[in-house]
Amino acid sequence: MSLTVATETQKHSHSEEPERIAAANMVIRQDPFNITLDASALLAVAVLLVSGMHFVDRLVLEFMIVFVPIVLLIHNDYLNFLKLGPGGTPPTPSGYARLTWYRLFTLRDPFSPPPPDPALLPSTGILRQRPLPYRPGPRPAVAGLAPQRQLNQPGSLHAYNRLRAAIEALSARMPQKFVTATSCLEKHGFALFSRHPLNVCGNGEVCHIHTSDRSMHMNLHPEDIKEILEKGWGQRHPMAWKGWIQSPVPTTFTMIYAPRDESDLRIVCKIIEAAIWYTTAEQVEIQSLPEH
């Protein structure tokens, strides 16, 4: 990671502020597909079907009966994709088509850890040294591939600001090792980078925070992923597969749920420390969270 990134961070810090404020009250919705017909619309459909049976070729009519609901279903799905907000995939029909292809290969169980790799360095995780507590309450609802977002249990703006301040303080304290900038994976949102990564993902990106729901993505050791999944603090990214189709993200790519309060925030900081460990093979402590 070059010094140019640090300069760009300062340049973008003011431009990101309006986005952060606008996202404070943002609610991410995913609307189910439904068709509602009032009496006049129902009559019109009936007339069209009867007329079609008499005046339209049978194969053409059958094609239209099947094709129209499919188009409406795709249109609704595309709108839900746009409602997830900005992310690593362009909010365009071509971006949506690319994600539709990747859906064929998504993980069937995002709550099972990736298999251990004997050749992996570092060889172990660090969370088992001090096991995490269980996350209170049910898991949040999550949707999307790229972007992937929480639909409920949004993180507090206060917790987001404090977490961001703590990461910026870490970068300022250790500028030879870390730098903050806009995520190069998401193309949006605040991110922490390692200047000398051992496991390279996105130019050494350690983690990034989503402005809209304040959840995070990061890479972690499989042992630490297992601990996080079992204690309910996150889930694997649906595209973190390993197979004959190359995924844009590694198998260790994990979503961490947005911190809701002070207690959540301290656990999330420990998880980010584990992400730093996996990226750099160095244990680094995120010091006491500053008030923001």
Short mmCIF file of N, CA and C in Angstrom, two decimals, residues 96-215:
data_model
loop_
_atom_site.label_atom_id
_atom_site.label_comp_id
_atom_site.label_asym_id
_atom_site.label_seq_id
_atom_site.Cartn_x
_atom_site.Cartn_y
_atom_site.Cartn_z
N TYR A 96 -25.94 -6.54 -12.28
CA TYR A 96 -26.94 -7.48 -11.77
C TYR A 96 -26.83 -8.83 -12.47
N ALA A 97 -26.61 -8.82 -13.78
CA ALA A 97 -26.48 -10.07 -14.53
C ALA A 97 -25.27 -10.88 -14.04
N ARG A 98 -24.19 -10.18 -13.74
CA ARG A 98 -22.99 -10.86 -13.23
C ARG A 98 -23.29 -11.54 -11.90
N LEU A 99 -23.98 -10.84 -11.01
CA LEU A 99 -24.32 -11.44 -9.72
C LEU A 99 -25.27 -12.62 -9.88
N THR A 100 -26.18 -12.53 -10.84
CA THR A 100 -27.10 -13.63 -11.08
C THR A 100 -26.34 -14.90 -11.46
N TRP A 101 -25.27 -14.76 -12.22
CA TRP A 101 -24.43 -15.91 -12.57
C TRP A 101 -23.76 -16.48 -11.32
N TYR A 102 -23.24 -15.60 -10.47
CA TYR A 102 -22.55 -16.06 -9.26
C TYR A 102 -23.51 -16.74 -8.28
N ARG A 103 -24.77 -16.41 -8.34
CA ARG A 103 -25.74 -17.04 -7.44
C ARG A 103 -25.79 -18.56 -7.60
N LEU A 104 -25.44 -19.03 -8.77
CA LEU A 104 -25.47 -20.47 -9.01
C LEU A 104 -24.45 -21.21 -8.16
N PHE A 105 -23.45 -20.51 -7.62
CA PHE A 105 -22.36 -21.17 -6.92
C PHE A 105 -22.23 -20.75 -5.47
N THR A 106 -23.22 -20.02 -4.93
CA THR A 106 -23.12 -19.51 -3.57
C THR A 106 -23.08 -20.64 -2.55
N LEU A 107 -22.49 -20.33 -1.38
CA LEU A 107 -22.42 -21.31 -0.30
C LEU A 107 -23.82 -21.72 0.12
N ARG A 108 -24.00 -23.01 0.32
CA ARG A 108 -25.29 -23.49 0.79
C ARG A 108 -25.45 -23.28 2.30
N ASP A 109 -24.33 -23.27 3.03
CA ASP A 109 -24.39 -23.09 4.48
C ASP A 109 -23.34 -22.05 4.89
N PRO A 110 -23.75 -20.80 5.07
CA PRO A 110 -22.78 -19.76 5.44
C PRO A 110 -22.37 -19.81 6.91
N PHE A 111 -22.87 -20.81 7.66
CA PHE A 111 -22.56 -20.91 9.08
C PHE A 111 -21.63 -22.08 9.38
N SER A 112 -21.02 -22.66 8.34
CA SER A 112 -20.00 -23.69 8.50
C SER A 112 -18.65 -23.09 8.12
N PRO A 113 -17.63 -23.27 8.95
CA PRO A 113 -16.33 -22.65 8.65
C PRO A 113 -15.64 -23.32 7.48
N PRO A 114 -14.73 -22.62 6.82
CA PRO A 114 -13.97 -23.25 5.75
C PRO A 114 -13.04 -24.32 6.32
N PRO A 115 -12.68 -25.32 5.54
CA PRO A 115 -11.79 -26.37 6.04
C PRO A 115 -10.41 -25.81 6.36
N PRO A 116 -9.74 -26.37 7.36
CA PRO A 116 -8.38 -25.90 7.69
C PRO A 116 -7.40 -26.20 6.57
N ASP A 117 -6.41 -25.35 6.43
CA ASP A 117 -5.38 -25.51 5.41
C ASP A 117 -4.03 -25.66 6.11
N PRO A 118 -3.43 -26.85 6.08
CA PRO A 118 -2.15 -27.05 6.79
C PRO A 118 -1.04 -26.12 6.32
N ALA A 119 -1.13 -25.68 5.07
CA ALA A 119 -0.07 -24.82 4.53
C ALA A 119 -0.29 -23.34 4.84
N LEU A 120 -1.39 -23.03 5.51
CA LEU A 120 -1.76 -21.64 5.75
C LEU A 120 -0.88 -21.01 6.84
N LEU A 121 -0.46 -19.79 6.60
CA LEU A 121 0.23 -18.98 7.61
C LEU A 121 -0.56 -17.70 7.82
N PRO A 122 -0.76 -17.34 9.09
CA PRO A 122 -0.37 -18.03 10.31
C PRO A 122 -1.09 -19.36 10.47
N SER A 123 -0.49 -20.26 11.22
CA SER A 123 -1.00 -21.63 11.30
C SER A 123 -2.22 -21.77 12.19
N THR A 124 -2.44 -20.82 13.10
CA THR A 124 -3.58 -20.88 14.01
C THR A 124 -4.25 -19.51 14.11
N GLY A 125 -5.46 -19.51 14.62
CA GLY A 125 -6.13 -18.25 14.93
C GLY A 125 -5.74 -17.77 16.31
N ILE A 126 -6.34 -16.66 16.73
CA ILE A 126 -6.01 -16.12 18.06
C ILE A 126 -7.23 -15.98 18.96
N LEU A 127 -8.42 -16.12 18.44
CA LEU A 127 -9.61 -15.90 19.26
C LEU A 127 -9.79 -17.00 20.30
N ARG A 128 -9.28 -18.19 20.05
CA ARG A 128 -9.44 -19.27 21.02
C ARG A 128 -8.60 -19.02 22.28
N GLN A 129 -7.63 -18.09 22.21
CA GLN A 129 -6.87 -17.74 23.41
C GLN A 129 -7.78 -17.12 24.46
N ARG A 130 -8.73 -16.31 23.98
CA ARG A 130 -9.75 -15.72 24.85
C ARG A 130 -11.09 -15.85 24.12
N PRO A 131 -11.77 -16.97 24.30
CA PRO A 131 -12.99 -17.24 23.53
C PRO A 131 -14.02 -16.11 23.66
N LEU A 132 -14.74 -15.88 22.57
CA LEU A 132 -15.75 -14.83 22.54
C LEU A 132 -16.98 -15.26 23.34
N PRO A 133 -17.69 -14.30 23.91
CA PRO A 133 -19.00 -14.62 24.49
C PRO A 133 -20.02 -14.82 23.37
N TYR A 134 -21.16 -15.41 23.69
CA TYR A 134 -22.23 -15.55 22.70
C TYR A 134 -22.88 -14.18 22.46
N ARG A 135 -23.19 -13.91 21.22
CA ARG A 135 -23.86 -12.65 20.87
C ARG A 135 -25.31 -12.71 21.35
N PRO A 136 -25.78 -11.73 22.13
CA PRO A 136 -27.16 -11.75 22.62
C PRO A 136 -28.16 -11.59 21.48
N GLY A 137 -29.25 -12.32 21.57
CA GLY A 137 -30.34 -12.17 20.62
C GLY A 137 -30.15 -12.98 19.36
N PRO A 138 -31.18 -12.99 18.50
CA PRO A 138 -31.08 -13.73 17.23
C PRO A 138 -30.15 -13.05 16.24
N ARG A 139 -29.74 -13.81 15.25
CA ARG A 139 -28.93 -13.23 14.18
C ARG A 139 -29.78 -12.25 13.36
N PRO A 140 -29.17 -11.21 12.81
CA PRO A 140 -29.93 -10.32 11.92
C PRO A 140 -30.22 -11.00 10.59
N ALA A 141 -31.24 -10.52 9.90
CA ALA A 141 -31.51 -10.98 8.54
C ALA A 141 -30.49 -10.34 7.61
N VAL A 142 -29.97 -11.13 6.68
CA VAL A 142 -28.92 -10.67 5.76
C VAL A 142 -29.34 -11.00 4.34
N ALA A 143 -29.05 -10.11 3.40
CA ALA A 143 -29.41 -10.34 1.99
C ALA A 143 -28.29 -9.82 1.10
N GLY A 144 -28.26 -10.36 -0.12
CA GLY A 144 -27.35 -9.85 -1.14
C GLY A 144 -26.04 -10.61 -1.21
N LEU A 145 -25.36 -10.40 -2.34
CA LEU A 145 -24.03 -10.97 -2.56
C LEU A 145 -22.98 -9.86 -2.56
N ALA A 146 -23.10 -8.95 -3.47
CA ALA A 146 -22.15 -7.84 -3.57
C ALA A 146 -22.92 -6.62 -4.09
N PRO A 147 -23.55 -5.85 -3.20
CA PRO A 147 -23.28 -5.83 -1.77
C PRO A 147 -24.07 -6.87 -0.98
N GLN A 148 -23.53 -7.22 0.19
CA GLN A 148 -24.20 -8.04 1.19
C GLN A 148 -24.48 -7.15 2.38
N ARG A 149 -25.72 -7.10 2.83
CA ARG A 149 -26.09 -6.16 3.89
C ARG A 149 -27.06 -6.79 4.89
N GLN A 150 -27.05 -6.19 6.11
CA GLN A 150 -28.05 -6.53 7.12
C GLN A 150 -29.36 -5.81 6.80
N LEU A 151 -30.47 -6.50 7.05
CA LEU A 151 -31.78 -5.90 6.82
C LEU A 151 -32.41 -5.38 8.11
N ASN A 152 -31.92 -5.85 9.25
CA ASN A 152 -32.44 -5.38 10.53
C ASN A 152 -31.30 -5.35 11.54
N GLN A 153 -31.60 -4.99 12.76
CA GLN A 153 -30.61 -4.83 13.83
C GLN A 153 -29.45 -3.93 13.38
N PRO A 154 -29.73 -2.77 12.82
CA PRO A 154 -28.62 -1.91 12.35
C PRO A 154 -27.75 -1.45 13.51
N GLY A 155 -26.49 -1.25 13.22
CA GLY A 155 -25.57 -0.74 14.23
C GLY A 155 -25.84 0.72 14.53
N SER A 156 -25.48 1.15 15.72
CA SER A 156 -25.70 2.54 16.10
C SER A 156 -24.66 3.43 15.45
N LEU A 157 -25.05 4.66 15.13
CA LEU A 157 -24.13 5.62 14.55
C LEU A 157 -23.02 5.96 15.54
N HIS A 158 -23.35 6.00 16.81
CA HIS A 158 -22.35 6.29 17.83
C HIS A 158 -21.27 5.20 17.85
N ALA A 159 -21.70 3.93 17.78
CA ALA A 159 -20.73 2.83 17.76
C ALA A 159 -19.88 2.89 16.50
N TYR A 160 -20.49 3.22 15.36
CA TYR A 160 -19.74 3.34 14.11
C TYR A 160 -18.66 4.40 14.23
N ASN A 161 -19.02 5.57 14.76
CA ASN A 161 -18.06 6.66 14.88
C ASN A 161 -16.92 6.29 15.81
N ARG A 162 -17.22 5.62 16.90
CA ARG A 162 -16.18 5.23 17.85
C ARG A 162 -15.26 4.17 17.24
N LEU A 163 -15.85 3.22 16.51
CA LEU A 163 -15.02 2.19 15.89
C LEU A 163 -14.11 2.80 14.84
N ARG A 164 -14.66 3.68 14.03
CA ARG A 164 -13.85 4.33 13.01
C ARG A 164 -12.72 5.14 13.65
N ALA A 165 -13.03 5.85 14.73
CA ALA A 165 -12.01 6.64 15.41
C ALA A 165 -10.91 5.74 15.97
N ALA A 166 -11.28 4.57 16.49
CA ALA A 166 -10.29 3.64 17.04
C ALA A 166 -9.37 3.11 15.94
N ILE A 167 -9.94 2.82 14.77
CA ILE A 167 -9.13 2.32 13.66
C ILE A 167 -8.21 3.42 13.13
N GLU A 168 -8.73 4.64 13.05
CA GLU A 168 -7.89 5.76 12.62
C GLU A 168 -6.76 6.01 13.61
N ALA A 169 -7.05 5.84 14.91
CA ALA A 169 -6.00 6.01 15.93
C ALA A 169 -4.93 4.94 15.78
N LEU A 170 -5.34 3.72 15.45
CA LEU A 170 -4.37 2.65 15.22
C LEU A 170 -3.47 2.99 14.03
N SER A 171 -4.05 3.48 12.96
CA SER A 171 -3.28 3.85 11.78
C SER A 171 -2.32 4.99 12.08
N ALA A 172 -2.77 5.96 12.88
CA ALA A 172 -1.90 7.08 13.24
C ALA A 172 -0.78 6.64 14.18
N ARG A 173 -1.07 5.66 15.03
CA ARG A 173 -0.07 5.17 15.97
C ARG A 173 0.99 4.30 15.30
N MET A 174 0.58 3.59 14.23
CA MET A 174 1.50 2.67 13.54
C MET A 174 1.45 2.95 12.03
N PRO A 175 1.84 4.15 11.61
CA PRO A 175 1.71 4.51 10.18
C PRO A 175 2.61 3.69 9.27
N GLN A 176 3.66 3.09 9.82
CA GLN A 176 4.55 2.27 9.01
C GLN A 176 3.93 0.91 8.69
N LYS A 177 2.85 0.57 9.39
CA LYS A 177 2.23 -0.74 9.21
C LYS A 177 0.81 -0.66 8.65
N PHE A 178 0.09 0.42 8.97
CA PHE A 178 -1.33 0.49 8.60
C PHE A 178 -1.67 1.84 7.97
N VAL A 179 -2.72 1.82 7.17
CA VAL A 179 -3.23 3.04 6.57
C VAL A 179 -4.73 2.86 6.37
N THR A 180 -5.48 3.94 6.44
CA THR A 180 -6.92 3.89 6.19
C THR A 180 -7.23 4.56 4.85
N ALA A 181 -8.26 4.06 4.19
CA ALA A 181 -8.67 4.60 2.90
C ALA A 181 -10.05 4.05 2.56
N THR A 182 -10.57 4.44 1.43
CA THR A 182 -11.82 3.86 0.93
C THR A 182 -11.57 2.42 0.50
N SER A 183 -12.49 1.54 0.84
CA SER A 183 -12.33 0.12 0.51
C SER A 183 -12.13 -0.08 -0.98
N CYS A 184 -11.14 -0.90 -1.34
CA CYS A 184 -10.94 -1.20 -2.77
C CYS A 184 -11.75 -2.42 -3.18
N LEU A 185 -12.36 -3.12 -2.23
CA LEU A 185 -13.25 -4.23 -2.55
C LEU A 185 -14.68 -3.74 -2.77
N GLU A 186 -15.15 -2.91 -1.85
CA GLU A 186 -16.51 -2.38 -1.94
C GLU A 186 -16.59 -1.14 -2.83
N LYS A 187 -15.46 -0.44 -2.98
CA LYS A 187 -15.41 0.85 -3.70
C LYS A 187 -16.14 1.95 -2.93
N HIS A 188 -16.63 1.62 -1.75
CA HIS A 188 -17.31 2.57 -0.88
C HIS A 188 -16.97 2.17 0.56
N GLY A 189 -17.07 3.10 1.46
CA GLY A 189 -16.91 2.77 2.86
C GLY A 189 -15.47 2.85 3.34
N PHE A 190 -15.34 3.01 4.63
CA PHE A 190 -14.07 3.18 5.31
C PHE A 190 -13.39 1.83 5.51
N ALA A 191 -12.07 1.77 5.28
CA ALA A 191 -11.35 0.50 5.38
C ALA A 191 -9.98 0.69 6.01
N LEU A 192 -9.49 -0.39 6.63
CA LEU A 192 -8.13 -0.45 7.17
C LEU A 192 -7.29 -1.34 6.28
N PHE A 193 -6.09 -0.89 5.94
CA PHE A 193 -5.17 -1.65 5.09
C PHE A 193 -3.87 -1.92 5.83
N SER A 194 -3.27 -3.06 5.52
CA SER A 194 -1.92 -3.36 5.97
C SER A 194 -0.94 -2.98 4.87
N ARG A 195 0.14 -2.32 5.23
CA ARG A 195 1.15 -1.94 4.23
C ARG A 195 2.00 -3.14 3.80
N HIS A 196 2.10 -4.15 4.67
CA HIS A 196 2.94 -5.31 4.38
C HIS A 196 2.17 -6.59 4.71
N PRO A 197 1.12 -6.90 3.93
CA PRO A 197 0.28 -8.05 4.26
C PRO A 197 0.96 -9.38 3.95
N LEU A 198 0.69 -10.37 4.79
CA LEU A 198 1.11 -11.74 4.52
C LEU A 198 0.07 -12.43 3.63
N ASN A 199 -1.19 -12.31 3.99
CA ASN A 199 -2.30 -12.82 3.17
C ASN A 199 -2.94 -11.62 2.49
N VAL A 200 -2.74 -11.53 1.19
CA VAL A 200 -3.13 -10.34 0.44
C VAL A 200 -4.54 -10.51 -0.11
N CYS A 201 -5.39 -9.55 0.20
CA CYS A 201 -6.73 -9.47 -0.39
C CYS A 201 -7.06 -8.00 -0.55
N GLY A 202 -7.37 -7.60 -1.78
CA GLY A 202 -7.71 -6.20 -2.00
C GLY A 202 -6.62 -5.24 -1.58
N ASN A 203 -5.41 -5.45 -2.10
CA ASN A 203 -4.27 -4.57 -1.79
C ASN A 203 -3.94 -4.53 -0.30
N GLY A 204 -4.18 -5.64 0.39
CA GLY A 204 -3.87 -5.69 1.82
C GLY A 204 -4.98 -5.19 2.70
N GLU A 205 -6.21 -5.17 2.21
CA GLU A 205 -7.34 -4.68 3.00
C GLU A 205 -7.61 -5.64 4.17
N VAL A 206 -7.60 -5.10 5.38
CA VAL A 206 -7.86 -5.88 6.59
C VAL A 206 -9.36 -6.01 6.82
N CYS A 207 -10.07 -4.88 6.74
CA CYS A 207 -11.52 -4.89 6.95
C CYS A 207 -12.10 -3.61 6.38
N HIS A 208 -13.39 -3.63 6.09
CA HIS A 208 -14.09 -2.39 5.72
C HIS A 208 -15.45 -2.38 6.40
N ILE A 209 -15.94 -1.17 6.63
CA ILE A 209 -17.22 -0.97 7.31
C ILE A 209 -18.22 -0.38 6.32
N HIS A 210 -19.42 -0.95 6.27
CA HIS A 210 -20.47 -0.46 5.38
C HIS A 210 -21.18 0.72 6.04
N THR A 211 -21.26 1.82 5.32
CA THR A 211 -21.89 3.02 5.87
C THR A 211 -23.38 2.83 6.09
N SER A 212 -24.03 2.05 5.24
CA SER A 212 -25.49 1.95 5.29
C SER A 212 -25.99 1.20 6.51
N ASP A 213 -25.41 0.03 6.82
CA ASP A 213 -25.90 -0.77 7.95
C ASP A 213 -24.85 -0.94 9.04
N ARG A 214 -23.60 -0.50 8.76
CA ARG A 214 -22.48 -0.54 9.70
C ARG A 214 -22.01 -1.95 10.03
N SER A 215 -22.36 -2.90 9.19
CA SER A 215 -21.74 -4.21 9.28
C SER A 215 -20.37 -4.15 8.63
#
